[in-house]
Amino acid sequence: MDRRRHHQAREFVADVVLWRRGRADLTALLLAATVASWILFNRASGYTAVSLAADVLLLLLVVLYAWSRAARLLGRPAPSIPDLQPAADELVALVRSGLARLASAFRRVAQGQPGSGRVFACLAAAALPGGLARDLPTLFIAGTGICVFGRFALSLS
């Protein structure tokens, strides 16, 4: 990315974070989505991202089933559903190859072969952002609150 586009991207992020130049609506949307996800996943009764995705897919399946049954009763064409088998086969092949590489890497580490340090470094690099991501909504809410308070304080003076 050239310097000009990088600078524009940095300005856009600064505008969103500081609620300026007409970006307040995007910032408010991000804040609302963050608060809603924090309430849903941290404070609600036992919801996780996986259980929410499963519930949404189950609801979609029920709606499609009801739609196809109603279409058959009314003599209309059934809803067109694309063939997802090629995409599913591709996903299975991707997951299988990834798991095979992971298993061979763990075997090399267990046997003490050269290159084990790189595997440890990759696992540590993956664990650090994962631990920080758990507190990301709280950090975002705190940072947005500080920005709002700072802007409010500047508008008073």
mmCIF file of C-alpha atoms in Angstrom:
data_model
loop_
_atom_site.group_PDB
_atom_site.id
_atom_site.type_symbol
_atom_site.label_atom_id
_atom_site.label_comp_id
_atom_site.label_asym_id
_atom_site.label_seq_id
_atom_site.Cartn_x
_atom_site.Cartn_y
_atom_site.Cartn_z
ATOM 1 C CA MET A 1 0.000 0.000 0.000
ATOM 2 C CA ASP A 2 1.463 3.373 -0.911
ATOM 3 C CA ARG A 3 1.992 6.075 1.680
ATOM 4 C CA ARG A 4 -0.995 8.176 0.629
ATOM 5 C CA ARG A 5 -3.508 5.332 0.961
ATOM 6 C CA HIS A 6 -1.937 4.287 4.255
ATOM 7 C CA HIS A 7 -2.324 7.857 5.521
ATOM 8 C CA GLN A 8 -5.965 7.959 4.358
ATOM 9 C CA ALA A 9 -6.680 4.694 6.157
ATOM 10 C CA ARG A 10 -5.112 6.045 9.344
ATOM 11 C CA GLU A 11 -7.209 9.238 9.031
ATOM 12 C CA PHE A 12 -10.369 7.168 8.555
ATOM 13 C CA VAL A 13 -9.641 5.101 11.671
ATOM 14 C CA ALA A 14 -8.884 8.269 13.636
ATOM 15 C CA ASP A 15 -12.135 9.838 12.413
ATOM 16 C CA VAL A 16 -14.122 6.795 13.490
ATOM 17 C CA VAL A 17 -12.472 6.537 16.911
ATOM 18 C CA LEU A 18 -12.736 10.281 17.615
ATOM 19 C CA TRP A 19 -16.313 10.697 16.271
ATOM 20 C CA ARG A 20 -15.455 13.438 13.783
ATOM 21 C CA ARG A 21 -16.025 14.423 10.135
ATOM 22 C CA GLY A 22 -19.377 12.709 9.772
ATOM 23 C CA ARG A 23 -18.164 9.354 11.046
ATOM 24 C CA ALA A 24 -20.213 9.482 14.247
ATOM 25 C CA ASP A 25 -22.860 7.194 12.778
ATOM 26 C CA LEU A 26 -20.290 4.487 12.032
ATOM 27 C CA THR A 27 -18.770 4.889 15.494
ATOM 28 C CA ALA A 28 -22.188 4.662 17.131
ATOM 29 C CA LEU A 29 -22.929 1.518 15.106
ATOM 30 C CA LEU A 30 -19.628 -0.071 16.191
ATOM 31 C CA LEU A 31 -20.289 0.896 19.797
ATOM 32 C CA ALA A 32 -23.832 -0.515 19.699
ATOM 33 C CA ALA A 33 -22.631 -3.769 18.088
ATOM 34 C CA THR A 34 -19.880 -4.109 20.674
ATOM 35 C CA VAL A 35 -22.218 -3.479 23.598
ATOM 36 C CA ALA A 36 -24.818 -5.875 22.165
ATOM 37 C CA SER A 37 -22.243 -8.624 21.661
ATOM 38 C CA TRP A 38 -20.818 -8.038 25.139
ATOM 39 C CA ILE A 39 -24.284 -8.275 26.694
ATOM 40 C CA LEU A 40 -25.181 -11.320 24.609
ATOM 41 C CA PHE A 41 -21.986 -13.302 25.112
ATOM 42 C CA ASN A 42 -20.830 -12.197 28.573
ATOM 43 C CA ARG A 43 -23.994 -11.387 30.480
ATOM 44 C CA ALA A 44 -26.722 -13.467 28.861
ATOM 45 C CA SER A 45 -27.407 -16.980 29.990
ATOM 46 C CA GLY A 46 -24.865 -19.288 28.413
ATOM 47 C CA TYR A 47 -24.720 -18.014 24.841
ATOM 48 C CA THR A 48 -21.524 -18.453 22.883
ATOM 49 C CA ALA A 49 -20.759 -17.584 19.279
ATOM 50 C CA VAL A 50 -21.089 -21.250 18.303
ATOM 51 C CA SER A 51 -24.467 -21.703 20.005
ATOM 52 C CA LEU A 52 -25.747 -18.461 18.443
ATOM 53 C CA ALA A 53 -24.607 -19.587 14.981
ATOM 54 C CA ALA A 54 -26.277 -22.975 15.518
ATOM 55 C CA ASP A 55 -29.539 -21.297 16.572
ATOM 56 C CA VAL A 56 -29.481 -18.977 13.539
ATOM 57 C CA LEU A 57 -28.837 -21.907 11.183
ATOM 58 C CA LEU A 58 -31.617 -23.916 12.810
ATOM 59 C CA LEU A 59 -34.022 -20.990 12.381
ATOM 60 C CA LEU A 60 -32.973 -20.658 8.730
ATOM 61 C CA LEU A 61 -33.573 -24.364 8.182
ATOM 62 C CA VAL A 62 -37.041 -24.187 9.770
ATOM 63 C CA VAL A 63 -37.985 -21.174 7.623
ATOM 64 C CA LEU A 64 -36.802 -22.887 4.429
ATOM 65 C CA TYR A 65 -38.679 -26.081 5.342
ATOM 66 C CA ALA A 66 -41.895 -24.164 6.044
ATOM 67 C CA TRP A 67 -41.460 -22.169 2.829
ATOM 68 C CA SER A 68 -41.010 -25.289 0.702
ATOM 69 C CA ARG A 69 -44.012 -27.035 2.322
ATOM 70 C CA ALA A 70 -46.201 -23.955 1.844
ATOM 71 C CA ALA A 71 -45.063 -23.633 -1.774
ATOM 72 C CA ARG A 72 -46.011 -27.254 -2.433
ATOM 73 C CA LEU A 73 -49.458 -26.772 -0.845
ATOM 74 C CA LEU A 74 -50.090 -23.569 -2.833
ATOM 75 C CA GLY A 75 -48.834 -25.045 -6.098
ATOM 76 C CA ARG A 76 -45.923 -22.624 -6.409
ATOM 77 C CA PRO A 77 -42.300 -23.425 -7.172
ATOM 78 C CA ALA A 78 -40.104 -24.320 -4.212
ATOM 79 C CA PRO A 79 -37.397 -21.872 -3.167
ATOM 80 C CA SER A 80 -34.222 -22.189 -5.182
ATOM 81 C CA ILE A 81 -31.401 -23.399 -2.987
ATOM 82 C CA PRO A 82 -27.895 -23.522 -4.468
ATOM 83 C CA ASP A 83 -25.917 -26.754 -4.454
ATOM 84 C CA LEU A 84 -23.466 -26.435 -1.583
ATOM 85 C CA GLN A 85 -21.828 -29.843 -2.009
ATOM 86 C CA PRO A 86 -18.753 -28.580 -3.956
ATOM 87 C CA ALA A 87 -18.109 -25.909 -1.336
ATOM 88 C CA ALA A 88 -18.539 -28.445 1.466
ATOM 89 C CA ASP A 89 -16.134 -30.873 -0.236
ATOM 90 C CA GLU A 90 -13.580 -28.091 -0.637
ATOM 91 C CA LEU A 91 -13.950 -27.115 3.029
ATOM 92 C CA VAL A 92 -13.541 -30.728 4.140
ATOM 93 C CA ALA A 93 -10.370 -31.094 2.059
ATOM 94 C CA LEU A 94 -8.989 -27.847 3.501
ATOM 95 C CA VAL A 95 -9.714 -28.887 7.088
ATOM 96 C CA ARG A 96 -8.318 -32.388 6.506
ATOM 97 C CA SER A 97 -5.029 -31.052 5.079
ATOM 98 C CA GLY A 98 -4.721 -28.538 7.911
ATOM 99 C CA LEU A 99 -5.294 -31.208 10.541
ATOM 100 C CA ALA A 100 -2.755 -33.504 8.844
ATOM 101 C CA ARG A 101 -0.141 -30.731 8.917
ATOM 102 C CA LEU A 102 -0.966 -29.998 12.549
ATOM 103 C CA ALA A 103 -0.645 -33.667 13.508
ATOM 104 C CA SER A 104 2.721 -33.975 11.753
ATOM 105 C CA ALA A 105 3.965 -30.817 13.474
ATOM 106 C CA PHE A 106 2.942 -32.186 16.879
ATOM 107 C CA ARG A 107 4.629 -35.500 16.065
ATOM 108 C CA ARG A 108 7.864 -33.663 15.190
ATOM 109 C CA VAL A 109 7.673 -31.713 18.464
ATOM 110 C CA ALA A 110 7.029 -34.869 20.487
ATOM 111 C CA GLN A 111 9.997 -36.578 18.846
ATOM 112 C CA GLY A 112 12.251 -33.564 19.496
ATOM 113 C CA GLN A 113 13.130 -33.026 15.842
ATOM 114 C CA PRO A 114 14.596 -29.729 14.612
ATOM 115 C CA GLY A 115 12.060 -26.976 14.014
ATOM 116 C CA SER A 116 10.195 -27.551 17.284
ATOM 117 C CA GLY A 117 10.996 -24.042 18.438
ATOM 118 C CA ARG A 118 9.115 -22.590 15.486
ATOM 119 C CA VAL A 119 6.020 -24.583 16.460
ATOM 120 C CA PHE A 120 6.268 -23.320 20.037
ATOM 121 C CA ALA A 121 6.661 -19.746 18.757
ATOM 122 C CA CYS A 122 3.579 -20.107 16.513
ATOM 123 C CA LEU A 123 1.491 -21.500 19.373
ATOM 124 C CA ALA A 124 2.597 -18.682 21.671
ATOM 125 C CA ALA A 125 1.893 -16.105 18.954
ATOM 126 C CA ALA A 126 -1.605 -17.568 18.516
ATOM 127 C CA ALA A 127 -2.299 -17.729 22.264
ATOM 128 C CA LEU A 128 -1.337 -14.125 23.040
ATOM 129 C CA PRO A 129 -3.915 -12.390 20.793
ATOM 130 C CA GLY A 130 -6.479 -15.011 21.812
ATOM 131 C CA GLY A 131 -6.048 -14.050 25.451
ATOM 132 C CA LEU A 132 -6.254 -10.367 24.602
ATOM 133 C CA ALA A 133 -9.312 -10.835 22.381
ATOM 134 C CA ARG A 134 -11.288 -12.110 25.350
ATOM 135 C CA ASP A 135 -11.104 -8.640 26.892
ATOM 136 C CA LEU A 136 -11.394 -6.737 23.592
ATOM 137 C CA PRO A 137 -15.045 -5.640 23.970
ATOM 138 C CA THR A 138 -14.347 -4.286 27.442
ATOM 139 C CA LEU A 139 -11.254 -2.442 26.198
ATOM 140 C CA PHE A 140 -13.210 -1.020 23.246
ATOM 141 C CA ILE A 141 -16.031 0.169 25.500
ATOM 142 C CA ALA A 142 -13.549 1.768 27.898
ATOM 143 C CA GLY A 143 -11.648 3.431 25.041
ATOM 144 C CA THR A 144 -14.832 4.742 23.454
ATOM 145 C CA GLY A 145 -15.981 6.052 26.834
ATOM 146 C CA ILE A 146 -12.689 7.881 27.289
ATOM 147 C CA CYS A 147 -12.984 9.396 23.787
ATOM 148 C CA VAL A 148 -16.568 10.500 24.422
ATOM 149 C CA PHE A 149 -15.660 11.975 27.798
ATOM 150 C CA GLY A 150 -12.650 13.770 26.288
ATOM 151 C CA ARG A 151 -14.748 15.205 23.472
ATOM 152 C CA PHE A 152 -17.431 16.288 25.956
ATOM 153 C CA ALA A 153 -14.800 17.927 28.158
ATOM 154 C CA LEU A 154 -13.289 19.738 25.158
ATOM 155 C CA SER A 155 -16.695 21.022 24.098
ATOM 156 C CA LEU A 156 -17.263 22.494 27.566
ATOM 157 C CA SER A 157 -14.027 24.467 27.575
#
